[in-house]
PDB file of C-alpha atoms in Angstrom:
ATOM      1  CA  UNK D1175      31.458  -9.521 -24.352  1.00 50.00           C
ATOM      2  CA  UNK D1176      29.568 -10.787 -26.869  1.00 55.00           C
ATOM      3  CA  UNK D1177      28.613 -14.333 -25.098  1.00 53.00           C
ATOM      4  CA  UNK D1178      25.679 -15.968 -27.823  1.00 58.00           C
ATOM      5  CA  UNK D1179      28.645 -18.065 -29.151  1.00 68.00           C
ATOM      6  CA  UNK D1180      29.460 -19.804 -25.813  1.00 72.00           C
ATOM      7  CA  UNK D1181      27.856 -22.947 -25.026  1.00 75.00           C
ATOM      8  CA  UNK D1182      24.684 -22.132 -22.958  1.00 73.00           C
ATOM      9  CA  UNK D1183      25.960 -23.733 -19.538  1.00 71.00           C
ATOM     10  CA  UNK D1184      28.703 -21.221 -19.517  1.00 72.00           C
ATOM     11  CA  UNK D1185      25.833 -18.229 -21.222  1.00 68.00           C
ATOM     12  CA  UNK D1186      24.017 -18.432 -17.758  1.00 67.00           C
ATOM     13  CA  UNK D1187      27.735 -18.540 -15.932  1.00 69.00           C
ATOM     14  CA  UNK D1188      29.013 -15.456 -17.150  1.00 69.00           C
ATOM     15  CA  UNK D1189      25.684 -13.888 -17.254  1.00 72.00           C
ATOM     16  CA  UNK D1190      25.653 -14.324 -13.619  1.00 74.00           C
ATOM     17  CA  UNK D1191      29.247 -13.481 -12.917  1.00 77.00           C
ATOM     18  CA  UNK D1192      28.191  -9.980 -14.467  1.00 82.00           C
ATOM     19  CA  UNK D1193      24.561  -9.606 -12.512  1.00 85.00           C
ATOM     20  CA  UNK D1194      25.921 -10.460  -8.736  1.00 91.00           C
ATOM     21  CA  UNK D1195      28.326  -7.863  -8.035  1.00 92.00           C
ATOM     22  CA  UNK D1196      26.269  -5.037  -8.783  1.00 92.00           C
ATOM     23  CA  UNK D1197      23.451  -6.915  -6.932  1.00 94.00           C
ATOM     24  CA  UNK D1198      25.059  -7.426  -4.353  1.00 95.00           C
ATOM     25  CA  UNK D1199      26.292  -3.907  -4.404  1.00 95.00           C
ATOM     26  CA  UNK D1200      22.993  -2.588  -4.446  1.00 96.00           C
ATOM     27  CA  UNK D1201      21.659  -5.272  -1.127  1.00 96.00           C
ATOM     28  CA  UNK D1202      24.812  -3.534   0.839  1.00 97.00           C
ATOM     29  CA  UNK D1203      23.407   0.032   0.172  1.00 97.00           C
ATOM     30  CA  UNK D1204      19.961  -0.885   1.099  1.00 97.00           C
ATOM     31  CA  UNK D1205      20.631  -1.751   4.366  1.00 97.00           C
ATOM     32  CA  UNK D1206      22.048   1.002   4.700  1.00 96.00           C
ATOM     33  CA  UNK D1207      19.380   3.475   4.109  1.00 96.00           C
ATOM     34  CA  UNK D1208      17.148   0.654   5.839  1.00 97.00           C
ATOM     35  CA  UNK D1209      19.634   0.926   9.078  1.00 95.00           C
ATOM     36  CA  UNK D1210      21.103   4.682   8.953  1.00 95.00           C
ATOM     37  CA  UNK D1211      16.724   5.547   8.846  1.00 95.00           C
ATOM     38  CA  UNK D1212      15.143   3.188  10.269  1.00 95.00           C
ATOM     39  CA  UNK D1213      17.380   2.118  13.746  1.00 94.00           C
ATOM     40  CA  UNK D1214      20.619   4.532  13.877  1.00 93.00           C
ATOM     41  CA  UNK D1215      20.437   5.259  17.556  1.00 89.00           C
ATOM     42  CA  UNK D1216      21.683   8.963  17.728  1.00 90.00           C
ATOM     43  CA  UNK D1217      18.716  11.679  18.418  1.00 89.00           C
ATOM     44  CA  UNK D1218      19.201  13.466  15.913  1.00 90.00           C
ATOM     45  CA  UNK D1219      18.728  10.930  13.546  1.00 91.00           C
ATOM     46  CA  UNK D1220      15.546   9.330  15.067  1.00 92.00           C
ATOM     47  CA  UNK D1221      14.248  12.585  16.498  1.00 92.00           C
ATOM     48  CA  UNK D1222      14.064  13.770  12.536  1.00 92.00           C
ATOM     49  CA  UNK D1223      12.611   9.878  11.009  1.00 93.00           C
ATOM     50  CA  UNK D1224      10.428   9.641  13.871  1.00 94.00           C
ATOM     51  CA  UNK D1225       6.960   9.429  12.084  1.00 93.00           C
ATOM     52  CA  UNK D1226       7.990   7.531   9.475  1.00 93.00           C
ATOM     53  CA  UNK D1227      10.278   4.913  12.222  1.00 94.00           C
ATOM     54  CA  UNK D1228       6.734   4.326  13.949  1.00 94.00           C
ATOM     55  CA  UNK D1229       4.522   4.717  10.290  1.00 94.00           C
ATOM     56  CA  UNK D1230       6.895   1.790   8.774  1.00 94.00           C
ATOM     57  CA  UNK D1231       6.731  -0.299  12.767  1.00 93.00           C
ATOM     58  CA  UNK D1232      10.418   0.276  12.725  1.00 95.00           C
ATOM     59  CA  UNK D1233      10.940  -0.522  16.927  1.00 94.00           C
ATOM     60  CA  UNK D1234      11.029   2.775  18.379  1.00 88.00           C
ATOM     61  CA  UNK D1235      12.175   4.591  21.629  1.00 81.00           C
TER      62      UNK D1235
ATOM     63  CA  UNK Q 735      23.716  -4.114 -15.429  1.00 84.00           C
ATOM     64  CA  UNK Q 736      24.958  -1.281 -12.580  1.00 86.00           C
ATOM     65  CA  UNK Q 737      23.282   1.342 -14.481  1.00 91.00           C
ATOM     66  CA  UNK Q 738      20.074  -0.904 -14.388  1.00 93.00           C
ATOM     67  CA  UNK Q 739      19.883  -1.501 -11.371  1.00 95.00           C
ATOM     68  CA  UNK Q 740      20.653   2.320  -9.393  1.00 95.00           C
ATOM     69  CA  UNK Q 741      17.915   3.481 -11.628  1.00 96.00           C
ATOM     70  CA  UNK Q 742      15.318   1.282 -11.266  1.00 97.00           C
ATOM     71  CA  UNK Q 743      15.461   1.670  -7.409  1.00 97.00           C
ATOM     72  CA  UNK Q 744      16.234   5.597  -7.955  1.00 97.00           C
ATOM     73  CA  UNK Q 745      12.679   5.717  -9.590  1.00 97.00           C
ATOM     74  CA  UNK Q 746      10.702   3.307  -8.513  1.00 98.00           C
ATOM     75  CA  UNK Q 747      12.108   3.736  -4.635  1.00 98.00           C
ATOM     76  CA  UNK Q 748      11.411   7.751  -5.361  1.00 98.00           C
ATOM     77  CA  UNK Q 749       8.162   7.625  -6.474  1.00 98.00           C
ATOM     78  CA  UNK Q 750       6.654   4.937  -4.227  1.00 98.00           C
ATOM     79  CA  UNK Q 751       8.669   7.098  -0.947  1.00 97.00           C
ATOM     80  CA  UNK Q 752       5.787   9.628  -2.037  1.00 98.00           C
ATOM     81  CA  UNK Q 753       3.351   7.741  -2.080  1.00 98.00           C
ATOM     82  CA  UNK Q 754       4.212   6.137   0.867  1.00 97.00           C
ATOM     83  CA  UNK Q 755       4.423  10.355   3.009  1.00 97.00           C
ATOM     84  CA  UNK Q 756       0.970  11.064   1.503  1.00 97.00           C
ATOM     85  CA  UNK Q 757      -0.402   8.029   3.032  1.00 97.00           C
ATOM     86  CA  UNK Q 758       0.713   8.716   6.073  1.00 96.00           C
ATOM     87  CA  UNK Q 759      -0.080  12.605   6.001  1.00 95.00           C
ATOM     88  CA  UNK Q 760      -3.447  11.446   5.914  1.00 96.00           C
ATOM     89  CA  UNK Q 761      -3.567   8.501   7.878  1.00 95.00           C
ATOM     90  CA  UNK Q 762      -1.138   8.159  10.699  1.00 95.00           C
ATOM     91  CA  UNK Q 763       1.008  11.087  12.081  1.00 95.00           C
ATOM     92  CA  UNK Q 764      -2.588  11.921  12.861  1.00 94.00           C
ATOM     93  CA  UNK Q 765      -2.618   8.552  15.048  1.00 95.00           C
ATOM     94  CA  UNK Q 766       0.867   9.855  16.046  1.00 95.00           C
ATOM     95  CA  UNK Q 767      -0.305  13.287  17.617  1.00 94.00           C
ATOM     96  CA  UNK Q 768      -3.782  12.250  18.740  1.00 94.00           C
ATOM     97  CA  UNK Q 769      -0.960   9.460  21.118  1.00 93.00           C
ATOM     98  CA  UNK Q 770       1.584  12.044  21.701  1.00 91.00           C
ATOM     99  CA  UNK Q 771      -1.170  13.994  24.003  1.00 90.00           C
ATOM    100  CA  UNK Q 772      -1.410  11.075  25.999  1.00 88.00           C
ATOM    101  CA  UNK Q 773       3.014  10.292  26.219  1.00 86.00           C
ATOM    102  CA  UNK Q 774       3.469  13.965  26.890  1.00 84.00           C
ATOM    103  CA  UNK Q 775       0.691  13.408  30.005  1.00 82.00           C
ATOM    104  CA  UNK Q 776       2.848  10.597  31.036  1.00 69.00           C
ATOM    105  CA  UNK Q 777       5.974  12.307  31.260  1.00 64.00           C
ATOM    106  CA  UNK Q 778       3.770  15.642  33.569  1.00 59.00           C
ATOM    107  CA  UNK Q 779       3.694  13.370  36.116  1.00 55.00           C
ATOM    108  CA  UNK Q 780       7.033  11.445  35.585  1.00 47.00           C
ATOM    109  CA  UNK Q 781       6.928   8.877  33.576  1.00 46.00           C
ATOM    110  CA  UNK Q 782       9.346   9.052  30.906  1.00 45.00           C
ATOM    111  CA  UNK Q 783       8.781   6.443  29.130  1.00 48.00           C
ATOM    112  CA  UNK Q 784       8.956   9.212  25.661  1.00 48.00           C
ATOM    113  CA  UNK Q 785      12.759  10.657  24.370  1.00 47.00           C
ATOM    114  CA  UNK Q 786      11.246  12.677  21.815  1.00 45.00           C
ATOM    115  CA  UNK Q 787       8.351  15.307  22.897  1.00 45.00           C
ATOM    116  CA  UNK Q 788       7.291  18.101  20.699  1.00 48.00           C
ATOM    117  CA  UNK Q 789       5.007  20.051  23.423  1.00 49.00           C
ATOM    118  CA  UNK Q 790       7.590  19.326  26.059  1.00 47.00           C
ATOM    119  CA  UNK Q 791       9.973  22.630  26.745  1.00 48.00           C
ATOM    120  CA  UNK Q 792      12.663  20.476  28.881  1.00 48.00           C
ATOM    121  CA  UNK Q 793      12.969  18.195  26.010  1.00 49.00           C
ATOM    122  CA  UNK Q 794      13.789  20.250  23.313  1.00 47.00           C
ATOM    123  CA  UNK Q 795      16.225  21.896  25.112  1.00 56.00           C
ATOM    124  CA  UNK Q 796      18.179  19.166  24.892  1.00 69.00           C
ATOM    125  CA  UNK Q 797      18.293  17.948  21.796  1.00 81.00           C
ATOM    126  CA  UNK Q 798      16.945  19.139  18.694  1.00 88.00           C
ATOM    127  CA  UNK Q 799      14.042  17.874  16.863  1.00 89.00           C
ATOM    128  CA  UNK Q 800      12.316  18.895  14.069  1.00 90.00           C
ATOM    129  CA  UNK Q 801       9.224  21.515  14.642  1.00 88.00           C
ATOM    130  CA  UNK Q 802       5.804  20.604  14.125  1.00 88.00           C
ATOM    131  CA  UNK Q 803       4.286  21.527  11.200  1.00 87.00           C
ATOM    132  CA  UNK Q 804       5.649  22.153   7.495  1.00 90.00           C
ATOM    133  CA  UNK Q 805       8.881  21.011   9.290  1.00 92.00           C
ATOM    134  CA  UNK Q 806       8.364  17.991  10.503  1.00 93.00           C
ATOM    135  CA  UNK Q 807       6.120  16.856   7.702  1.00 93.00           C
ATOM    136  CA  UNK Q 808       9.279  17.393   5.500  1.00 94.00           C
ATOM    137  CA  UNK Q 809      12.142  15.909   7.686  1.00 94.00           C
ATOM    138  CA  UNK Q 810       9.421  13.108   7.683  1.00 95.00           C
ATOM    139  CA  UNK Q 811       8.722  12.983   4.065  1.00 96.00           C
ATOM    140  CA  UNK Q 812      12.695  13.079   3.081  1.00 96.00           C
ATOM    141  CA  UNK Q 813      12.857  10.004   5.748  1.00 96.00           C
ATOM    142  CA  UNK Q 814      10.054   7.572   3.989  1.00 97.00           C
ATOM    143  CA  UNK Q 815      11.707   8.534   0.518  1.00 97.00           C
ATOM    144  CA  UNK Q 816      15.491   7.415   2.027  1.00 97.00           C
ATOM    145  CA  UNK Q 817      13.718   3.413   3.964  1.00 97.00           C
ATOM    146  CA  UNK Q 818      11.717   3.905  -0.022  1.00 98.00           C
ATOM    147  CA  UNK Q 819      14.379   4.189  -2.016  1.00 98.00           C
ATOM    148  CA  UNK Q 820      16.519   1.509   0.735  1.00 98.00           C
ATOM    149  CA  UNK Q 821      13.600  -0.999   0.242  1.00 98.00           C
ATOM    150  CA  UNK Q 822      13.912  -0.389  -3.834  1.00 98.00           C
ATOM    151  CA  UNK Q 823      17.508  -1.092  -3.666  1.00 98.00           C
ATOM    152  CA  UNK Q 824      17.246  -4.220  -1.646  1.00 98.00           C
ATOM    153  CA  UNK Q 825      14.611  -5.370  -3.979  1.00 97.00           C
ATOM    154  CA  UNK Q 826      16.248  -4.892  -7.229  1.00 97.00           C
ATOM    155  CA  UNK Q 827      19.305  -6.192  -6.080  1.00 96.00           C
ATOM    156  CA  UNK Q 828      17.216  -9.436  -5.130  1.00 96.00           C
ATOM    157  CA  UNK Q 829      15.278  -9.362  -8.706  1.00 96.00           C
ATOM    158  CA  UNK Q 830      18.897  -8.704  -9.976  1.00 94.00           C
ATOM    159  CA  UNK Q 831      20.434 -12.064  -8.195  1.00 93.00           C
ATOM    160  CA  UNK Q 832      18.070 -13.912  -9.321  1.00 93.00           C
ATOM    161  CA  UNK Q 833      18.245 -13.516 -12.200  1.00 90.00           C
ATOM    162  CA  UNK Q 834      14.639 -13.514 -13.549  1.00 92.00           C
ATOM    163  CA  UNK Q 835      12.139 -12.041 -15.469  1.00 92.00           C
ATOM    164  CA  UNK Q 836       9.864  -9.385 -13.927  1.00 95.00           C
ATOM    165  CA  UNK Q 837       7.220  -6.865 -15.331  1.00 95.00           C
ATOM    166  CA  UNK Q 838       4.901  -5.072 -12.866  1.00 96.00           C
ATOM    167  CA  UNK Q 839       2.106  -7.210 -12.573  1.00 96.00           C
ATOM    168  CA  UNK Q 840       5.734 -10.045 -11.355  1.00 96.00           C
ATOM    169  CA  UNK Q 841       7.118  -6.922  -9.852  1.00 97.00           C
ATOM    170  CA  UNK Q 842       3.524  -6.967  -7.113  1.00 98.00           C
ATOM    171  CA  UNK Q 843       4.494 -10.130  -6.108  1.00 97.00           C
ATOM    172  CA  UNK Q 844       8.191  -9.393  -5.406  1.00 98.00           C
ATOM    173  CA  UNK Q 845       7.275  -6.795  -3.459  1.00 98.00           C
ATOM    174  CA  UNK Q 846       4.455  -8.546  -1.481  1.00 98.00           C
ATOM    175  CA  UNK Q 847       7.117 -10.871  -0.181  1.00 97.00           C
ATOM    176  CA  UNK Q 848       8.870  -7.901   0.381  1.00 97.00           C
ATOM    177  CA  UNK Q 849       5.729  -6.741   3.083  1.00 98.00           C
ATOM    178  CA  UNK Q 850       5.516 -10.180   4.631  1.00 98.00           C
ATOM    179  CA  UNK Q 851       9.978  -9.791   5.647  1.00 97.00           C
ATOM    180  CA  UNK Q 852       9.399  -6.418   6.406  1.00 97.00           C
ATOM    181  CA  UNK Q 853       6.091  -6.111   7.340  1.00 97.00           C
ATOM    182  CA  UNK Q 854       3.418  -8.765   8.632  1.00 97.00           C
ATOM    183  CA  UNK Q 855       6.745 -11.292  10.236  1.00 97.00           C
ATOM    184  CA  UNK Q 856       8.801  -8.669  12.507  1.00 97.00           C
ATOM    185  CA  UNK Q 857       5.071  -7.116  13.135  1.00 96.00           C
ATOM    186  CA  UNK Q 858       3.933 -10.309  14.826  1.00 96.00           C
ATOM    187  CA  UNK Q 859       6.264 -10.433  17.537  1.00 95.00           C
ATOM    188  CA  UNK Q 860       6.255  -6.286  17.804  1.00 95.00           C
ATOM    189  CA  UNK Q 861       3.208  -4.748  16.663  1.00 94.00           C
ATOM    190  CA  UNK Q 862       3.507  -0.737  14.996  1.00 95.00           C
ATOM    191  CA  UNK Q 863       4.136   0.920  17.962  1.00 93.00           C
ATOM    192  CA  UNK Q 864       2.721   4.415  18.459  1.00 94.00           C
ATOM    193  CA  UNK Q 865       4.507   6.699  20.445  1.00 92.00           C
ATOM    194  CA  UNK Q 866       4.075   6.172  24.351  1.00 88.00           C
ATOM    195  CA  UNK Q 867       3.252   2.388  24.105  1.00 88.00           C
ATOM    196  CA  UNK Q 868       4.701   0.241  26.068  1.00 88.00           C
ATOM    197  CA  UNK Q 869       7.679  -1.925  25.186  1.00 90.00           C
ATOM    198  CA  UNK Q 870      10.958  -3.440  25.638  1.00 91.00           C
ATOM    199  CA  UNK Q 871      14.331  -2.009  25.741  1.00 92.00           C
ATOM    200  CA  UNK Q 872      14.634  -0.336  22.287  1.00 93.00           C
ATOM    201  CA  UNK Q 873      18.309  -2.611  21.170  1.00 93.00           C
ATOM    202  CA  UNK Q 874      16.633  -6.146  22.709  1.00 95.00           C
ATOM    203  CA  UNK Q 875      13.198  -5.030  20.162  1.00 95.00           C
ATOM    204  CA  UNK Q 876      15.803  -3.744  17.081  1.00 95.00           C
ATOM    205  CA  UNK Q 877      17.561  -6.728  16.756  1.00 96.00           C
ATOM    206  CA  UNK Q 878      14.702  -9.240  17.175  1.00 97.00           C
ATOM    207  CA  UNK Q 879      12.986  -6.807  14.843  1.00 97.00           C
ATOM    208  CA  UNK Q 880      16.503  -7.547  11.798  1.00 97.00           C
ATOM    209  CA  UNK Q 881      16.707 -11.209  12.939  1.00 97.00           C
ATOM    210  CA  UNK Q 882      13.049 -11.871  11.970  1.00 97.00           C
ATOM    211  CA  UNK Q 883      13.247  -9.514   8.864  1.00 97.00           C
ATOM    212  CA  UNK Q 884      16.287 -11.705   7.865  1.00 97.00           C
ATOM    213  CA  UNK Q 885      14.979 -15.263   8.138  1.00 98.00           C
ATOM    214  CA  UNK Q 886      12.215 -14.447   6.909  1.00 98.00           C
ATOM    215  CA  UNK Q 887      13.763 -13.297   3.275  1.00 97.00           C
ATOM    216  CA  UNK Q 888      16.122 -15.944   3.582  1.00 97.00           C
ATOM    217  CA  UNK Q 889      13.148 -18.202   4.106  1.00 97.00           C
ATOM    218  CA  UNK Q 890      10.992 -17.037   1.056  1.00 97.00           C
ATOM    219  CA  UNK Q 891      14.343 -17.640  -0.604  1.00 96.00           C
ATOM    220  CA  UNK Q 892      14.786 -20.975   0.135  1.00 96.00           C
ATOM    221  CA  UNK Q 893      10.728 -22.025  -0.712  1.00 97.00           C
ATOM    222  CA  UNK Q 894      10.449 -19.856  -3.990  1.00 95.00           C
ATOM    223  CA  UNK Q 895      14.444 -19.514  -5.916  1.00 93.00           C
ATOM    224  CA  UNK Q 896      15.464 -22.919  -5.504  1.00 92.00           C
ATOM    225  CA  UNK Q 897      14.199 -26.249  -6.299  1.00 93.00           C
ATOM    226  CA  UNK Q 898      15.413 -28.686  -3.328  1.00 96.00           C
ATOM    227  CA  UNK Q 899      11.765 -29.749  -0.956  1.00 96.00           C
ATOM    228  CA  UNK Q 900      14.384 -30.099   1.736  1.00 97.00           C
ATOM    229  CA  UNK Q 901      15.606 -27.133   1.316  1.00 97.00           C
ATOM    230  CA  UNK Q 902      11.898 -25.663   1.094  1.00 97.00           C
ATOM    231  CA  UNK Q 903      10.945 -27.004   4.564  1.00 98.00           C
ATOM    232  CA  UNK Q 904      14.310 -25.212   5.991  1.00 97.00           C
ATOM    233  CA  UNK Q 905      13.058 -22.322   4.105  1.00 97.00           C
ATOM    234  CA  UNK Q 906       9.640 -22.581   6.280  1.00 97.00           C
ATOM    235  CA  UNK Q 907      11.422 -23.327   9.690  1.00 98.00           C
ATOM    236  CA  UNK Q 908      13.403 -20.517   9.553  1.00 97.00           C
ATOM    237  CA  UNK Q 909      10.426 -17.625   8.721  1.00 97.00           C
ATOM    238  CA  UNK Q 910       8.619 -19.641  11.865  1.00 98.00           C
ATOM    239  CA  UNK Q 911      11.790 -19.670  14.127  1.00 98.00           C
ATOM    240  CA  UNK Q 912      12.209 -15.976  15.740  1.00 97.00           C
ATOM    241  CA  UNK Q 913       8.026 -16.864  16.606  1.00 97.00           C
ATOM    242  CA  UNK Q 914       9.590 -19.326  18.417  1.00 97.00           C
ATOM    243  CA  UNK Q 915      12.119 -17.929  20.323  1.00 96.00           C
ATOM    244  CA  UNK Q 916       9.788 -14.982  20.553  1.00 94.00           C
ATOM    245  CA  UNK Q 917      10.313 -11.204  20.506  1.00 94.00           C
ATOM    246  CA  UNK Q 918      11.510  -9.543  24.080  1.00 93.00           C
ATOM    247  CA  UNK Q 919       7.889  -7.719  25.536  1.00 90.00           C
ATOM    248  CA  UNK Q 920       7.912  -6.084  28.987  1.00 86.00           C
ATOM    249  CA  UNK Q 921       5.130  -6.575  31.592  1.00 85.00           C
ATOM    250  CA  UNK Q 922       2.005  -4.658  30.390  1.00 83.00           C
ATOM    251  CA  UNK Q 923       1.160  -2.329  32.987  1.00 84.00           C
ATOM    252  CA  UNK Q 924      -2.227  -0.848  32.119  1.00 83.00           C
ATOM    253  CA  UNK Q 925      -1.320   2.800  30.371  1.00 83.00           C
ATOM    254  CA  UNK Q 926      -2.727   5.731  29.871  1.00 86.00           C
ATOM    255  CA  UNK Q 927      -2.877   5.612  25.633  1.00 89.00           C
ATOM    256  CA  UNK Q 928      -6.511   4.677  24.506  1.00 91.00           C
ATOM    257  CA  UNK Q 929      -6.910   0.899  23.049  1.00 91.00           C
ATOM    258  CA  UNK Q 930      -8.824   1.959  19.989  1.00 93.00           C
ATOM    259  CA  UNK Q 931      -5.553   4.600  18.737  1.00 94.00           C
ATOM    260  CA  UNK Q 932      -3.493   1.285  19.370  1.00 93.00           C
ATOM    261  CA  UNK Q 933      -6.478  -0.617  17.662  1.00 95.00           C
ATOM    262  CA  UNK Q 934      -6.816   1.915  14.832  1.00 96.00           C
ATOM    263  CA  UNK Q 935      -2.503   2.531  14.189  1.00 96.00           C
ATOM    264  CA  UNK Q 936      -1.733  -0.874  14.066  1.00 96.00           C
ATOM    265  CA  UNK Q 937      -5.042  -1.939  11.137  1.00 96.00           C
ATOM    266  CA  UNK Q 938      -3.872   1.386   9.207  1.00 96.00           C
ATOM    267  CA  UNK Q 939       0.029   0.365   8.719  1.00 97.00           C
ATOM    268  CA  UNK Q 940      -1.338  -2.593   7.717  1.00 97.00           C
ATOM    269  CA  UNK Q 941      -2.543  -1.263   4.431  1.00 97.00           C
ATOM    270  CA  UNK Q 942      -1.141   1.648   4.180  1.00 97.00           C
ATOM    271  CA  UNK Q 943       2.381  -0.499   4.450  1.00 97.00           C
ATOM    272  CA  UNK Q 944       0.191  -3.453   2.011  1.00 97.00           C
ATOM    273  CA  UNK Q 945      -0.322  -1.145  -0.716  1.00 98.00           C
ATOM    274  CA  UNK Q 946       3.283   0.783  -0.469  1.00 98.00           C
ATOM    275  CA  UNK Q 947       4.805  -2.921  -1.049  1.00 98.00           C
ATOM    276  CA  UNK Q 948       2.584  -3.448  -3.883  1.00 98.00           C
ATOM    277  CA  UNK Q 949       3.634  -0.196  -5.190  1.00 98.00           C
ATOM    278  CA  UNK Q 950       7.552  -0.267  -4.546  1.00 98.00           C
ATOM    279  CA  UNK Q 951       7.091  -4.371  -6.380  1.00 98.00           C
ATOM    280  CA  UNK Q 952       5.042  -3.122  -9.493  1.00 98.00           C
ATOM    281  CA  UNK Q 953       7.135  -0.236 -10.215  1.00 98.00           C
ATOM    282  CA  UNK Q 954      10.096  -1.884  -9.256  1.00 98.00           C
ATOM    283  CA  UNK Q 955       9.391  -4.628 -12.312  1.00 97.00           C
ATOM    284  CA  UNK Q 956       8.157  -1.776 -14.937  1.00 97.00           C
ATOM    285  CA  UNK Q 957      11.509   0.102 -13.906  1.00 97.00           C
ATOM    286  CA  UNK Q 958      13.534  -2.785 -14.124  1.00 96.00           C
ATOM    287  CA  UNK Q 959      11.996  -4.598 -17.033  1.00 94.00           C
ATOM    288  CA  UNK Q 960      11.920  -0.978 -19.195  1.00 93.00           C
ATOM    289  CA  UNK Q 961      15.746  -0.092 -18.309  1.00 91.00           C
ATOM    290  CA  UNK Q 962      16.356  -3.366 -19.385  1.00 85.00           C
ATOM    291  CA  UNK Q 963      15.577  -2.461 -23.642  1.00 64.00           C
ATOM    292  CA  UNK Q 964      17.485   1.133 -22.794  1.00 58.00           C
TER     293      UNK Q 964
END
């Protein structure tokens, strides 16, 4: 969309709306990865990520 | 916008994940392996502090774990890269939400905020642990750790990303609050693990993780700026 003809206030609003959905999606995906690598309880995941968990100072064991 | 965030987080996360894996291999993994010797000695006399023990055959039969050496290092590479990409998505997501311009220099400052939220503040209550260290129940520590990191992120955002003074003070309060509540700790009894190892591990992870966040932040800023034009 060409937003250059809109007043500044509306341009900022369009810009924000355009940003929010992808940003929130990125936050959810990032949170999912961190919980999986650093916090998931199943012992297979724990053992695979063991040294990384310790070195990144996640609570372990 | 989605492509810009995705490519930035993937590139910055992958490169800094490889960086921190290298640093872990040289500096922290040897300390973890040294600590496991004491931990397994403790297990041999029936002190079950630890679930995983690559040197203990009984435990190995029960649950899968990577074999020491190449396989274990490969899984550490995988988990370091995935954690790093995860942090990169969080960092890029917050930068995108803020709507601010970043280049690599400002990216380093953003990265240091990530370091403060995901390492400095949680470590003040729950210092980096070596295998075999005495610690409170796991889910209580995980809950405190995650709440402390979340409070630090919200607090830093209130301080740096909006202009109302009252909310800035509220942000500072939010960062301090989990420390007033206090992290879960067990009664500490004399243990087998040498204090020198634990001290070395705490200092090493502090420096390595600090460098990691500066690299991640710098690369995130660089790619975010670069992919704006493409």
